[in-house]
Coordinates of C-alpha atoms in Angstrom, one line a residue:
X1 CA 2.9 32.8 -3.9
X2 CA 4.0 36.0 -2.0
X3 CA 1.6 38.6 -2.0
X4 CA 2.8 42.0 -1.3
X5 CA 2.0 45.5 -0.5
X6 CA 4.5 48.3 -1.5
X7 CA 4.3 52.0 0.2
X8 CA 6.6 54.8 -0.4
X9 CA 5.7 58.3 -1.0
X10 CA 8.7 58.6 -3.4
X11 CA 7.3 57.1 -7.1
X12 CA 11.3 56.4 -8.1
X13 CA 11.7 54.2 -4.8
X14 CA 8.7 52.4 -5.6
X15 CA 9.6 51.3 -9.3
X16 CA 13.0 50.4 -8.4
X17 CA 11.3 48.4 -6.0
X18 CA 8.8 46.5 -8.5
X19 CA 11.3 45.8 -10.9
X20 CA 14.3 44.3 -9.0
X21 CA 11.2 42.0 -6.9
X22 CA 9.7 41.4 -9.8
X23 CA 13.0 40.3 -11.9
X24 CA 14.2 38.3 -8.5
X25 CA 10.9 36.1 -7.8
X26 CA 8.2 35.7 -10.4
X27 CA 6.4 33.4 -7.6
X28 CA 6.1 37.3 -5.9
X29 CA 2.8 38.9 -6.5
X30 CA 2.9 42.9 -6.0
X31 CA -0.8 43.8 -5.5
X32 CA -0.7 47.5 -5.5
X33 CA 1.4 50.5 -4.4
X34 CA 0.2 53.4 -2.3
X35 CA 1.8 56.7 -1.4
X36 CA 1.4 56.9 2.4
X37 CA -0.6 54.6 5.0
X38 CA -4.1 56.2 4.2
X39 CA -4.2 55.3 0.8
X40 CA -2.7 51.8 1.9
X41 CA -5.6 51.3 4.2
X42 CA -8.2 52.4 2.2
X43 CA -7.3 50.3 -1.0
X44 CA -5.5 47.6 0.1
X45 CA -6.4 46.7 4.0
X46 CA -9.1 43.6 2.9
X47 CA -6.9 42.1 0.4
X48 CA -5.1 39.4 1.7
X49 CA -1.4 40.6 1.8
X50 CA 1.5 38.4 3.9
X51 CA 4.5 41.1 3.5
X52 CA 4.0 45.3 3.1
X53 CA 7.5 47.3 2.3
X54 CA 6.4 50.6 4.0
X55 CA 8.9 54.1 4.3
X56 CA 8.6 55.6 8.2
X57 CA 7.9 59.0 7.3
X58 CA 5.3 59.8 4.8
X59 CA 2.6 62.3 4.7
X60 CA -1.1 62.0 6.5
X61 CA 0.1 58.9 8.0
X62 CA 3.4 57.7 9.0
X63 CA 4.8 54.3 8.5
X64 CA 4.9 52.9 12.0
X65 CA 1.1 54.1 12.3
X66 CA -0.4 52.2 9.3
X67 CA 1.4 49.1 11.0
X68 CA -0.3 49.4 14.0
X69 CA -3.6 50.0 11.8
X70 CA -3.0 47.2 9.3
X71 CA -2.3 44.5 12.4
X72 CA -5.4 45.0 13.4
X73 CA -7.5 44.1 10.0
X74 CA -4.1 41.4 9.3
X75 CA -2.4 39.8 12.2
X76 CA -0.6 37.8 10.6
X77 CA 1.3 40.4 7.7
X78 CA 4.9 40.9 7.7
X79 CA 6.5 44.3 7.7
X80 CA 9.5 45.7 6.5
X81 CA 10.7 49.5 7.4
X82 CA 12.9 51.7 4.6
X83 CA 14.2 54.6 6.7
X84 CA 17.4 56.8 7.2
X85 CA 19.7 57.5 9.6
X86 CA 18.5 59.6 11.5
X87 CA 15.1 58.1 12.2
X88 CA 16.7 55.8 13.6
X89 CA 14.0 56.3 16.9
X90 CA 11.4 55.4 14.4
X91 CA 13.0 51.8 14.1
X92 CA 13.4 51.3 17.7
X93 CA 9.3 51.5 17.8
X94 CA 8.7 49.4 15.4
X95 CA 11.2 47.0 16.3
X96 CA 9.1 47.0 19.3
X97 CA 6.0 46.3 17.4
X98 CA 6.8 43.5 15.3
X99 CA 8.4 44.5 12.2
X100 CA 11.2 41.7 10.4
X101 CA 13.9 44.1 9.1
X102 CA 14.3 47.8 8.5
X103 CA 16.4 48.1 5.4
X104 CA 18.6 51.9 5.3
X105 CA 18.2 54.1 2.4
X106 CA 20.1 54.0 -0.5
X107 CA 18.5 50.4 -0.6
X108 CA 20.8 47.5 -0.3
X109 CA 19.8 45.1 -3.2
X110 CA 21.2 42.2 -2.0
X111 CA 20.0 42.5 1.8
X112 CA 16.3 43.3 0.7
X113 CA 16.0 40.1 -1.7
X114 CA 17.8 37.8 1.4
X115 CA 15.5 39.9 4.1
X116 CA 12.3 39.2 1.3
X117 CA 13.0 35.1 1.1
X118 CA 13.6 34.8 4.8
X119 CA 10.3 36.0 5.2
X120 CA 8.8 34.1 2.3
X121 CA 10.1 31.1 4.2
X122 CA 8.4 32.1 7.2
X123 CA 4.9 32.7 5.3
X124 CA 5.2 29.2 3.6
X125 CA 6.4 27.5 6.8
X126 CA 2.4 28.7 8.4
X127 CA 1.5 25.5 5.7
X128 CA 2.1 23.3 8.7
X129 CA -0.4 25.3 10.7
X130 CA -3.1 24.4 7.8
X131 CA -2.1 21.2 7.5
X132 CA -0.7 21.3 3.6
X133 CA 2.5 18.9 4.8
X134 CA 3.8 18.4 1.5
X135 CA 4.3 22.0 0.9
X136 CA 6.0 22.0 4.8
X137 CA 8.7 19.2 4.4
X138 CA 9.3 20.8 0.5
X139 CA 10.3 24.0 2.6
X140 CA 11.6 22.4 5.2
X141 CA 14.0 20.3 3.4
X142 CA 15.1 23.2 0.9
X143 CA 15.8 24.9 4.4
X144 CA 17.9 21.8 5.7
X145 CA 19.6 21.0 2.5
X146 CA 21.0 24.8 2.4
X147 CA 22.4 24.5 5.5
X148 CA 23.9 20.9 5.7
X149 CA 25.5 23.0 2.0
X150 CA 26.8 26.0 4.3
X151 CA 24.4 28.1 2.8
X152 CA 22.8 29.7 5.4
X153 CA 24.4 31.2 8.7
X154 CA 24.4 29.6 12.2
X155 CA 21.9 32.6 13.5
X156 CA 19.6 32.0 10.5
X157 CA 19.2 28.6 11.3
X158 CA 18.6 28.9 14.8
X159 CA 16.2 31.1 13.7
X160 CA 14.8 28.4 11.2
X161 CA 15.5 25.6 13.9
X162 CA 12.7 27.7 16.4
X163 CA 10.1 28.4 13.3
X164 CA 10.3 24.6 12.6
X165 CA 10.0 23.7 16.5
X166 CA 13.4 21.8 15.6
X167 CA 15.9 20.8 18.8
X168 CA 19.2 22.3 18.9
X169 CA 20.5 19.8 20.9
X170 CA 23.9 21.0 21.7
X171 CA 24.4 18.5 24.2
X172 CA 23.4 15.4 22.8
X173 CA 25.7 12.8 20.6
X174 CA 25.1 13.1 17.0
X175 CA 25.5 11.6 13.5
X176 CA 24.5 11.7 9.8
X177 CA 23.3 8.9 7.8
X178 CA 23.0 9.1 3.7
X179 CA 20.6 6.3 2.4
X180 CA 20.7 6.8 -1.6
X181 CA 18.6 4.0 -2.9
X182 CA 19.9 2.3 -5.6
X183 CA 19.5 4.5 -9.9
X184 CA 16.7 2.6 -11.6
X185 CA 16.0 -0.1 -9.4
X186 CA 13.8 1.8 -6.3
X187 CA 10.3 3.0 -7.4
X188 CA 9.8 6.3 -5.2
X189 CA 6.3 6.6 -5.9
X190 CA 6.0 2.5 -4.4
X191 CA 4.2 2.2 -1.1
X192 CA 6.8 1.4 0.6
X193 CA 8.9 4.0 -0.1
X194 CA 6.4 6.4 0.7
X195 CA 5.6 4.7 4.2
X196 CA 9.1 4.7 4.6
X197 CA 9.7 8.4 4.3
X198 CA 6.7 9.0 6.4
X199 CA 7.6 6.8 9.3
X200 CA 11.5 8.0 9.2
X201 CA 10.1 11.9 9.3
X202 CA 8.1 10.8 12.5
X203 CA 11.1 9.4 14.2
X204 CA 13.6 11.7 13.3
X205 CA 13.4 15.4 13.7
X206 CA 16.1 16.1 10.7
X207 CA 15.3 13.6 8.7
X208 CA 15.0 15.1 4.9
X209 CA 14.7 14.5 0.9
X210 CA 17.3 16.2 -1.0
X211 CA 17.2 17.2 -4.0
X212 CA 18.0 13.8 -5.7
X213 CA 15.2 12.0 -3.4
X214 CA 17.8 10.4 -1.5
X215 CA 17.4 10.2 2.6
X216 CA 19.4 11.8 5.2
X217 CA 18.8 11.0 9.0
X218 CA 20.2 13.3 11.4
X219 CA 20.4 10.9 14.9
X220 CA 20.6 11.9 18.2
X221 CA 21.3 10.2 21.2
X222 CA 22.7 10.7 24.7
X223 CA 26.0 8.3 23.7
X224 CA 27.4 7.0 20.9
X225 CA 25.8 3.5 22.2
X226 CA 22.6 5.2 21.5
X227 CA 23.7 6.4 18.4
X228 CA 24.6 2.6 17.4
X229 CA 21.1 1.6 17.9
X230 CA 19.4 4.3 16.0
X231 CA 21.4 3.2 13.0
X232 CA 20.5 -0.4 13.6
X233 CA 16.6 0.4 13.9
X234 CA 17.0 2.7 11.0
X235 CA 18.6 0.1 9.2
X236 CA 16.0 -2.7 9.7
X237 CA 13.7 -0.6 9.6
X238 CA 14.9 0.0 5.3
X239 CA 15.1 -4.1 5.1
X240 CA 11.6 -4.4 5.8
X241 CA 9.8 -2.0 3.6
X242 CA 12.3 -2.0 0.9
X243 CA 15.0 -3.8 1.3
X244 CA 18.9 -3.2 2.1
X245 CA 20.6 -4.4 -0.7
X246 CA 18.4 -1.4 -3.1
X247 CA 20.5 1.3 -1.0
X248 CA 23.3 2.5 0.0
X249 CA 24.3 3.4 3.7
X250 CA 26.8 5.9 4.3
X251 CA 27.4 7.3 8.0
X252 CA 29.4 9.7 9.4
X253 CA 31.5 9.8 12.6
X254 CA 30.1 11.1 15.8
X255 CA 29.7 14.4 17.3
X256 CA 28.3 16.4 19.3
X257 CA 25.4 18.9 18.8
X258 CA 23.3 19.7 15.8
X259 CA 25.7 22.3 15.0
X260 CA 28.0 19.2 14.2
X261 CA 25.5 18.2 11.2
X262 CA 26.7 19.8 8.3
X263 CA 30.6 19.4 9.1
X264 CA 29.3 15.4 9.3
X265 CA 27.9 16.0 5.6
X266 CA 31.1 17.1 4.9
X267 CA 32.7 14.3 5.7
X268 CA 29.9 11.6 4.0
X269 CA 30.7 13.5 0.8
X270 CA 34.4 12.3 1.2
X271 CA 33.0 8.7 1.2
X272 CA 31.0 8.5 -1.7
X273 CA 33.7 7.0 -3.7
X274 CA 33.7 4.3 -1.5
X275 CA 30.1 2.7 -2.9
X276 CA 32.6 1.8 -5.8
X277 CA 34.3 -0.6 -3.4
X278 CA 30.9 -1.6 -1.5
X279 CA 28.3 -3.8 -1.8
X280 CA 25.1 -2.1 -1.7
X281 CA 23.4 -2.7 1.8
X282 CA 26.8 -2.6 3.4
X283 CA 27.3 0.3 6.3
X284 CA 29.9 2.8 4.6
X285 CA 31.3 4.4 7.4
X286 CA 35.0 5.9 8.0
X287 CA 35.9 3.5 11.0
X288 CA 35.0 0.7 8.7
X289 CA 36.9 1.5 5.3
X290 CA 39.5 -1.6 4.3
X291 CA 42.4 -0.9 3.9
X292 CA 43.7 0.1 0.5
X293 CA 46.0 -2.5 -0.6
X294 CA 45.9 -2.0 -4.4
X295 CA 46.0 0.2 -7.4
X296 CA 46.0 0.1 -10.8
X297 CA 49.3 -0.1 -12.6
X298 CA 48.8 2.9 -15.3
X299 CA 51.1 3.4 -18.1
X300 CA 50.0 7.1 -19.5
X301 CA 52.6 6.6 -22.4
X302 CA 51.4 3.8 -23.1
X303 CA 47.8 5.0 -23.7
X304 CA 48.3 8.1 -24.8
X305 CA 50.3 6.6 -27.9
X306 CA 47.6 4.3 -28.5
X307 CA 45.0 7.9 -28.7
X308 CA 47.6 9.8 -31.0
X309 CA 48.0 6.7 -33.1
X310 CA 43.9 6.4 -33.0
X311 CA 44.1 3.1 -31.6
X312 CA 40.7 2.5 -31.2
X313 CA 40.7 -1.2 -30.4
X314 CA 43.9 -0.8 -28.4
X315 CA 42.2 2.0 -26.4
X316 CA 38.6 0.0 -25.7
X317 CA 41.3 -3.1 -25.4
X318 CA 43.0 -1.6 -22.6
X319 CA 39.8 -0.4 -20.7
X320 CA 38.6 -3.8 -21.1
X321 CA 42.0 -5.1 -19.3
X322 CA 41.4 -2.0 -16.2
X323 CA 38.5 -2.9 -15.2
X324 CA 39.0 -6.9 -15.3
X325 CA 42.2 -6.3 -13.2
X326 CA 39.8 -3.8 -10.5
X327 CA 37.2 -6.4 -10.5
X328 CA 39.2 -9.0 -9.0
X329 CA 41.1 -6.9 -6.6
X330 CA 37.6 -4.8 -6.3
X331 CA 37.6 -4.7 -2.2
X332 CA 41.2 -4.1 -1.5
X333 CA 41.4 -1.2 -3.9
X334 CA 41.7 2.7 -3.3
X335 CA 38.7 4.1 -5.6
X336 CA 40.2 7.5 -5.6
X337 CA 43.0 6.1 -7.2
X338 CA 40.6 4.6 -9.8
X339 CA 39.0 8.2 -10.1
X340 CA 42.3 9.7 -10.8
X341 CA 43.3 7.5 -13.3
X342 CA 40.3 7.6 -15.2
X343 CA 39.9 11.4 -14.8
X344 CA 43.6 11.4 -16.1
X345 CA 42.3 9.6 -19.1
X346 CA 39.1 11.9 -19.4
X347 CA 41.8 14.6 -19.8
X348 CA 43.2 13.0 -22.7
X349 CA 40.2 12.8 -24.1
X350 CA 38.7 16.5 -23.6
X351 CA 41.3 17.9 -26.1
X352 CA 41.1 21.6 -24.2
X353 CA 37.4 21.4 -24.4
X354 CA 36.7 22.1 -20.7
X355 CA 33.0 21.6 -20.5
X356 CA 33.3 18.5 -21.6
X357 CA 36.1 17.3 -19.2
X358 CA 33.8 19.1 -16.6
X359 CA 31.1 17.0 -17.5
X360 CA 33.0 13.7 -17.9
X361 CA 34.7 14.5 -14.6
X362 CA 31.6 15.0 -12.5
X363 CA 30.0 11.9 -14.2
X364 CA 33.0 10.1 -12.8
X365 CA 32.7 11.8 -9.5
X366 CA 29.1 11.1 -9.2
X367 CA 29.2 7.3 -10.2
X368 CA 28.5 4.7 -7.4
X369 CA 29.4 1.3 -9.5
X370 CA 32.2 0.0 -11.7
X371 CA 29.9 -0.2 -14.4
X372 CA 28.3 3.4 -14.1
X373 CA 32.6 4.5 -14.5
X374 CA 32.9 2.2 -17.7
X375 CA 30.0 3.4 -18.9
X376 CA 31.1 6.9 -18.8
X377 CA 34.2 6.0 -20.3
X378 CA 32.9 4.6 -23.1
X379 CA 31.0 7.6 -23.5
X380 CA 33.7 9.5 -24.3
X381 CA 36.2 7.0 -26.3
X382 CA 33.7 6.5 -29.1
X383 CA 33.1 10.2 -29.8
X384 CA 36.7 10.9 -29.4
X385 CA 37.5 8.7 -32.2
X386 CA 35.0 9.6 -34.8
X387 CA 35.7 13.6 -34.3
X388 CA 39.9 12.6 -34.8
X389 CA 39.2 10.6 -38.1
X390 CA 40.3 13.0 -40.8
X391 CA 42.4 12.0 -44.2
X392 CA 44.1 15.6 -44.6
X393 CA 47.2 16.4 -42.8
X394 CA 45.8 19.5 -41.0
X395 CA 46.7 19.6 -37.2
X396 CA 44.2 19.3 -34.7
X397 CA 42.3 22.1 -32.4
X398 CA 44.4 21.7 -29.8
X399 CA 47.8 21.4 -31.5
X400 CA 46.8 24.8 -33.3
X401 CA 46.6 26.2 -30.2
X402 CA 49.8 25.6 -28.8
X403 CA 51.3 26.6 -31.6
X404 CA 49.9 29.7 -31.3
X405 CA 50.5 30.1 -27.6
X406 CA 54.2 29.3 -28.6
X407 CA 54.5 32.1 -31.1
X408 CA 52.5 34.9 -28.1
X409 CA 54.5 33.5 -25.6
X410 CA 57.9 32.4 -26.6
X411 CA 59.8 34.4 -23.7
X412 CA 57.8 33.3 -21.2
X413 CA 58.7 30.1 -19.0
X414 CA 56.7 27.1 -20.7
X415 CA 56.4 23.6 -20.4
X416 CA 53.9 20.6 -21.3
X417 CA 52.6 20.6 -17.5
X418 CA 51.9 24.4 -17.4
X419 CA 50.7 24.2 -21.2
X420 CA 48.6 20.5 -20.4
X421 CA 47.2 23.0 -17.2
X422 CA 46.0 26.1 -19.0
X423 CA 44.3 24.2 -21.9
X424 CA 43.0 21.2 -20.1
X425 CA 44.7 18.4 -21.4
X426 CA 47.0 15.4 -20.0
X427 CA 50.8 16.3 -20.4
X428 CA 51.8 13.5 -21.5
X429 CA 48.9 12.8 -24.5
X430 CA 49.9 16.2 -25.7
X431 CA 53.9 15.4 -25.8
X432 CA 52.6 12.6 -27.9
X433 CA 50.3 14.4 -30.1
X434 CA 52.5 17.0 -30.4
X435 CA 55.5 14.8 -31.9
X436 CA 53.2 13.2 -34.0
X437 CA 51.7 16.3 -35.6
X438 CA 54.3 18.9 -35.6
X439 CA 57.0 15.7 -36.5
X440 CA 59.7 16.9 -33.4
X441 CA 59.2 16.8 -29.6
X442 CA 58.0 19.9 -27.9
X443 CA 61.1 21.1 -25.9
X444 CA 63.3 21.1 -29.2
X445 CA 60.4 22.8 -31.3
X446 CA 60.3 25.2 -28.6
X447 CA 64.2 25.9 -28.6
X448 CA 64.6 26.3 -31.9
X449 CA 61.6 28.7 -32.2
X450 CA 63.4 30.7 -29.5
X451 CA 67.0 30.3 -31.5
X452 CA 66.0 31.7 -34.4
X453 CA 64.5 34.6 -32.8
X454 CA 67.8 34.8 -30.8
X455 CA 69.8 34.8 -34.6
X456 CA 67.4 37.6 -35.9
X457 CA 68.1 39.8 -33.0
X458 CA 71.7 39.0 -33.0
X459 CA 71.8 40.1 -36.9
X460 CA 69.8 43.3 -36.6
X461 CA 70.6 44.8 -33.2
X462 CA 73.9 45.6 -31.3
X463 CA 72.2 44.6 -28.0
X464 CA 74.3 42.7 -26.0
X465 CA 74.2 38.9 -25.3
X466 CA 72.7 38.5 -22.4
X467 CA 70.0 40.7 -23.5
X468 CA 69.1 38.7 -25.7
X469 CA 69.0 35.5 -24.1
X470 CA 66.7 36.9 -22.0
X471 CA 64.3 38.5 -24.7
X472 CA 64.8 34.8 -26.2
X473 CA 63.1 33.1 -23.6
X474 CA 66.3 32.0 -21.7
X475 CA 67.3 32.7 -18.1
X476 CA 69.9 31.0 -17.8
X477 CA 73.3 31.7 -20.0
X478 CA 75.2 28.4 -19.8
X479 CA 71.5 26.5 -21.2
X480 CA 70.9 29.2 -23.8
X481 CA 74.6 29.1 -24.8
X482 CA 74.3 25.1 -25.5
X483 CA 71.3 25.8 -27.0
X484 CA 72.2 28.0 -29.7
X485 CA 75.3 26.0 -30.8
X486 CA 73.2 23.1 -30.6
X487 CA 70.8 24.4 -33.6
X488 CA 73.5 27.0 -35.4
X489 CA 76.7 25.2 -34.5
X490 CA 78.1 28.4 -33.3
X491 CA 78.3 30.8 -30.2
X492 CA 76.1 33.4 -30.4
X493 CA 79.5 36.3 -31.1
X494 CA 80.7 33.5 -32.8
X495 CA 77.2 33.5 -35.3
X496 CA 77.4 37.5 -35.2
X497 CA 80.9 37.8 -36.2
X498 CA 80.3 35.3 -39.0
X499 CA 77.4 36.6 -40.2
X500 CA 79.1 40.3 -40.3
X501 CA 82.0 38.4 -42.1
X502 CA 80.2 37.6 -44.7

């Protein structure tokens, strides 16, 4: 919990303040307001209070004076100066004794809440001091986990790096090493776990929990030999307490400095897929990745027909047959091929429901067996099929849809990849569904759609031909010209004159 001190002389400054703090943090305790340094002393000075929002110039006592005051009764309170332009000599002084920002008025929203959790991370971060560790590595690893995500700035971190008496190393080899122990089978409230963690947070100075309670080591050594020997330690050091095969190990290529960490967590995310093809306990690593000497042989007409038909033993059938065919070609084979195909079948599935294809996909994504993928598959055949079992003859969501989109859009340019692209849904299973449903394949539906309108114009307008075409839907003359006589058996003068004829 924050506490905080807020003192302005001007009342609308102060409840803009309370309520955007007290909307952004509700783990932020305001414990008064005061109009100018006097009152703040009087009121507030033996309360204990870690950050005080003060404006330079306000009457009987200035800002910069009731810091000066307040240090002495509170050492260890942050400050934080509003002021204007042209005090700017005001912020030089208290630069000069101690404050953590001054913030220029009109406020900045968005630079007063970042300024306000820096220095909540710094209040926090004093739990080391007091010894409360758990609260210290929780901060810590929030911190850590930010940046390996690019979410904080190289200067903040340094910053961060020198509050948490971190190395920067800029020298030194480094490397990053992922241990994710294995869903459902390691107990992380076991003692060895727990003595794990504690000896790995001895060793290693960037050694964190994220926020899934999986382990990542940030080594450092003078060469890469070195490196090589911190993963072996690290590595037996996992086989005694827990065990190997409960984990996987994922590593990232060597580099230099701790600056190089979260461009190395860049490149471990790119190898996660790789636990697919990996037994657990194995080093994953990208200097050790086999080469990728199979993929699946994926026929999406074939499935897709067996979905628009509703299939449902075909389907399961043919998943059956997928991973059976993986499985014995398990360690030669690319798993981001397997990801694609499946996430190609997941499309099919979604029927232009997009947060359900986001799920499915980052279920896929995030899977580190075979059987996790099937799993998720099957996940999403069974509910496909109950929801598409219907005795009328009404057309489905999705078919609507694009039927609709058709009549909006005629003229523009169209196709079943763009269409399968703006509604989320595999080209290929809506070409099928769409024959099935409307009873004629898309590109002719779509033509004669765009003849007819082309007949209608010709019959109540005298714009020219070419006009026409072009209002039709058609840029090009010689297709729209085959077109036409294709559906009317005509020219289009030649339909015009006959129509005028008669």
């Amino acid at each position: 919990m924050l506490r905080m001190l807020l003192v302005d002389d001007e009342p609308l400054i102060v409840q803009g303040l309370q309520a955007v703090i007290q909307e952004f943090d509700e783990e932020i305790e305001i414990i008064g307001t005061a109009k100018n340094g006097v009152e703040a002393l009087a009121h507030f000075a033996n309360e204990p209070c870690d950050l005080v929002i003060t404006d330079i110039k306000m009457p009987k006592m200035d800002g910069l004076q009731l810091i000066e005051a307040w240090k002495k009764e509170q050492p260890e309170t942050k400050f934080i100066v509003l002021s204007g332009f042209q005090e700017f000599e005001y912020v030089k002084r208290g630069l000069a004794i101690g404050i953590e920002n001054y913030l220029l008025k009109p406020l900045n929203e968005t630079e007063l809440l970042e300024t306000i959790t820096q220095i909540k991370e710094k209040v926090e971060a004093d739990f080391q001091a007091t010894g409360d560790d758990e609260a210290y590595y929780i901060l810590r690893d929030n911190a850590l986990w930010r940046w390996l995500n690019n979410r904080i700035g190289m200067e903040d971190w340094k910053e961060r790096m020198a509050l948490y008496k971190m190395p920067l190393a800029k020298d030194m080899r480094t490397a990053l090493v992922w241990i994710q122990p294995l869903y459902g089978q390691v107990d992380r409230t076991a003692e060895g776990w727990q003595k794990l963690q504690s000896h790995l947070r001895a060793e290693y100075p960037f050694m964190l929990l994220n926020p899934e309670e999986e382990l990542l080591i940030g080594l450092m050594a003078e060469d890469d030999a070195g490196i090589a020997a911190q993963i072996t330690t690290v590595y037996e050091e996992i086989g005694a307490l827990i065990g190997v095969e409960q984990c996987f190990f994922l590593m990232s290529e060597v580099g230099t400095g701790t600056a190089y960490f979260p461009k190395a967590f860049r490149g471990l995310e790119q190898l996660l897929q790789e636990r697919l093809v990996s037994s657990p306990g194995t080093l994953i690593s990208a200097d050790k990745i086999l080469p990728h000497r199979w993929r699946p042989n994926f026929s999406q007409h074939q499935l897709a027909r067996a979905l628009v038909l509703q299939e449902k033993e075909k389907t399961l059938a043919w998943l059956d047959q997928f991973f059976n065919e993986w499985d014995a070609h398990l360690y030669e084979s690319d798993p981001h091929q397997i990801i694609r195909v499946l996430s190609e079948v997941a499309l099919m599935m979604s029927e232009s429901d997009p947060e359900q294809l986001l799920k499915a996909i980052r279920q896929l994504d995030g899977a580190a067996t075979p059987c996790e993928l099937k799993t998720t598959m099957l996940e999403l055949i069974h509910p496909f099929f109950d929801r598409n079992q219907h005795d009328d003859n009404s057309k489905s969501p999705i078919i609507q849809k694009i039927m609709s989109h058709i009549t909006e859009h005629f003229t523009e340019g169209m196709s079943l990849k763009t269409l399968g692209a703006k509604f989320h849904i595999n080209a290929v299973y809506l070409g099928q569904l769409f024959q099935k449903e409307v009873g004629s394949h898309f590109t002719d539906y779509l033509n004669q759609y765009r003849v007819n309108h082309a007949k209608e114009v010709l019959l109540t307008t005298k714009q020219p031909v070419t006009a026409i075409a072009e209002e039709s839907g058609y840029t090009d003359m010689a297709y729209f010209y085959r077109q036409f006589k294709k559906y009317t058996g005509y020219t289009p003068n030649g339909f015009r004159k006959k129509e005028k004829v008669q």
